[in-house]
Amino acid sequence: MKGNSLLFIVLAVLTFNLQYVQAQAGEGEKLSLDDGTISSQFDYVSKKSGNYRAEGVRYEVVKEAYLYKLRKNVLDSLNAANKKEAELNATISGHETTITSLNQKLKETTNNLASVTQEKDSMSFLGMSVSKVTYNLILWTIIAGLLLLLLLFIYKFRQSNILTQEAKTNLSELEVEYEDHRRNALEREQKISRRLQDEINKYKKTK
């Protein structure tokens, strides 16, 4: 009996020292469930988890409130990612419409150029008679401007597509991270439940 009491005291002292060391090590990190990344919030829950040993096996105990809070934060992050993805898709759709319009205008301008090159050297432009060289210079300047605008919108479209892919990748990683944590939490809960049932059965046998 005395040996068991001594063993219990030694385990309690070791557990206290371990928690104290963890607390000292975490003083430099301001972990919280109210801000920070999902990864840092998982670290917070891990650091706030209690632990004990029974028959040489270590068990982790997590407050149910922490799990609910962490679940809410993960869902909020997923919703934010979905909203961002929807916004990016809307932006991409707008850019595609603009590019289609610019392509049509460029095609019309090119057709007009082909037509005017077959006319006389002298032609009317905005009510003024100008030489063909001057007319072509003005027209090609407009085409160059349209091409630059087209290239700008193509660049914007590609940037939006990259952001969309990054958002999808982050969302997938977040879902995998959440699923791993949920599975680990469920496994710990099942282990604790089995251990509790074993203790209940032992207690019944001793009565």
Coordinates of C-alpha atoms in Angstrom, one line a residue:
M1 CA 0.0 0.0 0.0
K2 CA 2.8 2.4 0.9
G3 CA 4.6 1.4 -2.3
N4 CA 1.6 2.3 -4.4
S5 CA 1.2 5.7 -2.5
L6 CA 4.9 6.5 -3.1
L7 CA 4.6 5.6 -6.8
F8 CA 1.5 7.9 -7.1
I9 CA 3.4 10.8 -5.5
V10 CA 6.4 10.3 -7.8
L11 CA 4.1 10.3 -10.9
A12 CA 2.3 13.4 -9.7
V13 CA 5.5 15.3 -9.2
L14 CA 6.8 14.2 -12.6
T15 CA 3.5 15.3 -14.3
F16 CA 3.7 18.7 -12.5
N17 CA 7.3 19.3 -13.6
L18 CA 6.4 18.3 -17.2
Q19 CA 3.5 20.7 -17.3
Y20 CA 5.6 23.5 -15.8
V21 CA 8.4 23.0 -18.4
Q22 CA 5.8 23.1 -21.2
A23 CA 4.3 26.3 -19.7
Q24 CA 7.7 27.9 -19.5
A25 CA 8.6 26.9 -23.1
G26 CA 5.3 28.4 -24.4
E27 CA 5.7 31.8 -22.7
G28 CA 7.3 33.1 -25.8
E29 CA 4.5 32.0 -28.1
K30 CA 1.1 33.7 -27.7
L31 CA -1.1 30.8 -28.7
S32 CA -4.9 31.3 -28.6
L33 CA -8.1 30.0 -30.0
D34 CA -9.2 33.6 -30.8
D35 CA -6.6 34.4 -33.4
G36 CA -3.6 33.0 -35.2
T37 CA -3.5 30.2 -37.8
I38 CA -5.4 26.9 -37.6
S39 CA -2.1 25.2 -37.0
S40 CA -1.3 27.5 -34.0
Q41 CA -4.8 26.8 -32.6
F42 CA -4.2 23.1 -32.8
D43 CA -0.9 23.7 -30.9
Y44 CA -2.8 25.7 -28.3
V45 CA -5.3 22.8 -27.8
S46 CA -2.4 20.4 -27.6
K47 CA -0.6 22.5 -25.0
K48 CA -3.8 23.0 -22.9
S49 CA -4.5 19.3 -23.0
G50 CA -4.1 17.5 -19.7
N51 CA -2.3 14.1 -19.5
Y52 CA -1.9 11.3 -17.1
R53 CA -0.3 7.9 -17.1
A54 CA -1.9 4.7 -16.1
E55 CA -0.1 1.3 -16.2
G56 CA 2.7 2.9 -18.3
V57 CA 0.3 4.3 -20.9
R58 CA 0.0 8.1 -21.5
Y59 CA -3.4 9.6 -22.1
E60 CA -4.4 13.1 -23.3
V61 CA -7.5 14.9 -22.0
V62 CA -8.9 17.7 -24.1
K63 CA -11.6 20.1 -22.9
E64 CA -14.8 19.7 -24.9
A65 CA -15.1 23.5 -25.1
Y66 CA -11.7 23.7 -26.9
L67 CA -12.8 21.2 -29.5
Y68 CA -16.1 23.1 -30.1
K69 CA -14.2 26.4 -30.4
L70 CA -11.6 24.8 -32.7
R71 CA -14.3 23.2 -34.9
K72 CA -16.0 26.6 -35.2
N73 CA -12.7 28.3 -36.2
V74 CA -12.0 25.6 -38.8
L75 CA -15.5 26.0 -40.3
D76 CA -15.1 29.8 -40.3
S77 CA -11.8 29.4 -42.2
L78 CA -13.5 27.0 -44.7
N79 CA -16.4 29.5 -45.2
A80 CA -13.9 32.3 -45.8
A81 CA -12.0 30.2 -48.3
N82 CA -15.2 29.3 -50.1
K83 CA -16.2 33.0 -50.2
K84 CA -12.8 34.0 -51.5
E85 CA -13.0 31.3 -54.2
A86 CA -16.4 32.6 -55.3
E87 CA -15.1 36.1 -55.5
L88 CA -12.1 35.0 -57.6
N89 CA -14.4 33.0 -59.9
A90 CA -16.6 36.1 -60.4
T91 CA -13.5 38.2 -61.2
I92 CA -12.3 35.6 -63.7
S93 CA -15.7 35.5 -65.3
G94 CA -15.7 39.2 -65.7
H95 CA -12.2 39.1 -67.2
E96 CA -13.2 36.4 -69.7
T97 CA -16.2 38.6 -70.8
T98 CA -13.9 41.6 -71.3
I99 CA -11.3 39.6 -73.2
T100 CA -14.0 38.2 -75.5
S101 CA -15.3 41.7 -76.2
L102 CA -11.7 43.0 -76.9
N103 CA -11.1 40.0 -79.2
Q104 CA -14.3 40.9 -81.1
K105 CA -13.2 44.6 -81.3
L106 CA -9.8 43.6 -82.5
K107 CA -11.2 41.4 -85.2
E108 CA -13.5 44.2 -86.4
T109 CA -10.6 46.7 -86.4
T110 CA -8.4 44.2 -88.4
N111 CA -11.2 43.7 -90.9
N112 CA -11.6 47.5 -91.3
L113 CA -7.9 47.8 -91.8
A114 CA -8.0 45.2 -94.6
S115 CA -10.8 47.2 -96.3
V116 CA -9.2 50.6 -96.1
T117 CA -5.9 49.5 -97.4
Q118 CA -7.6 48.8 -100.7
E119 CA -9.0 52.3 -101.1
K120 CA -7.4 55.5 -102.4
D121 CA -4.4 57.1 -100.8
S122 CA -6.6 60.0 -99.7
M123 CA -9.5 59.2 -97.4
S124 CA -11.7 60.9 -94.8
F125 CA -11.1 60.4 -91.1
L126 CA -13.4 62.1 -88.6
G127 CA -14.6 64.5 -91.3
M128 CA -11.0 65.3 -92.3
S129 CA -9.1 64.3 -95.4
V130 CA -5.8 62.6 -94.4
S131 CA -3.2 60.6 -96.3
K132 CA -3.3 56.9 -96.2
V133 CA 0.0 56.8 -94.3
T134 CA -1.4 59.1 -91.6
Y135 CA -4.6 57.1 -91.5
N136 CA -2.7 53.8 -91.2
L137 CA -0.5 55.3 -88.4
I138 CA -3.6 56.3 -86.4
L139 CA -5.3 53.0 -87.0
W140 CA -2.3 50.9 -86.0
T141 CA -1.8 53.1 -82.9
I142 CA -5.4 52.2 -81.9
I143 CA -4.7 48.5 -82.6
A144 CA -1.5 48.6 -80.5
G145 CA -3.5 50.1 -77.7
L146 CA -6.1 47.4 -77.9
L147 CA -3.5 44.7 -78.0
L148 CA -1.8 46.2 -74.9
L149 CA -5.2 46.3 -73.2
L150 CA -5.8 42.7 -74.2
L151 CA -2.5 41.5 -72.8
L152 CA -3.2 43.3 -69.6
F153 CA -6.5 41.5 -69.2
I154 CA -4.9 38.2 -70.1
Y155 CA -2.3 38.8 -67.4
K156 CA -5.0 39.7 -64.8
F157 CA -6.9 36.5 -65.8
R158 CA -3.9 34.3 -65.3
Q159 CA -3.2 36.0 -61.9
S160 CA -6.7 35.4 -60.8
N161 CA -6.5 31.7 -61.9
I162 CA -3.3 31.3 -59.9
L163 CA -5.0 32.7 -56.8
T164 CA -8.0 30.4 -57.4
Q165 CA -5.7 27.4 -57.5
E166 CA -3.9 28.5 -54.4
A167 CA -7.2 28.9 -52.6
K168 CA -8.3 25.5 -53.7
T169 CA -5.0 24.0 -52.5
N170 CA -5.2 25.7 -49.1
L171 CA -8.8 24.6 -48.7
S172 CA -7.9 21.0 -49.5
E173 CA -5.0 21.1 -47.0
L174 CA -7.2 22.6 -44.4
E175 CA -9.8 19.9 -44.9
V176 CA -7.1 17.2 -44.6
E177 CA -5.8 18.8 -41.4
Y178 CA -9.2 19.1 -39.9
E179 CA -10.0 15.4 -40.8
D180 CA -6.7 14.2 -39.2
H181 CA -7.4 16.1 -36.0
R182 CA -11.0 14.9 -35.8
R183 CA -9.8 11.3 -36.3
N184 CA -7.1 11.6 -33.7
A185 CA -9.5 13.2 -31.2
L186 CA -12.0 10.4 -31.8
E187 CA -9.3 7.8 -31.3
R188 CA -8.3 9.4 -28.0
E189 CA -11.9 9.6 -26.9
Q190 CA -12.4 5.9 -27.7
K191 CA -9.3 5.0 -25.7
I192 CA -10.4 7.0 -22.7
S193 CA -13.9 5.4 -22.9
R194 CA -12.4 1.9 -23.0
R195 CA -10.1 2.7 -20.1
L196 CA -13.0 4.1 -18.1
Q197 CA -15.1 1.0 -18.9
D198 CA -12.2 -1.2 -17.8
E199 CA -11.9 0.6 -14.5
I200 CA -15.7 0.3 -14.0
N201 CA -15.5 -3.4 -14.6
K202 CA -12.6 -3.8 -12.2
Y203 CA -14.5 -1.8 -9.6
K204 CA -17.5 -4.1 -10.0
K205 CA -15.4 -7.2 -9.6
T206 CA -13.9 -5.9 -6.4
K207 CA -17.3 -5.3 -4.8

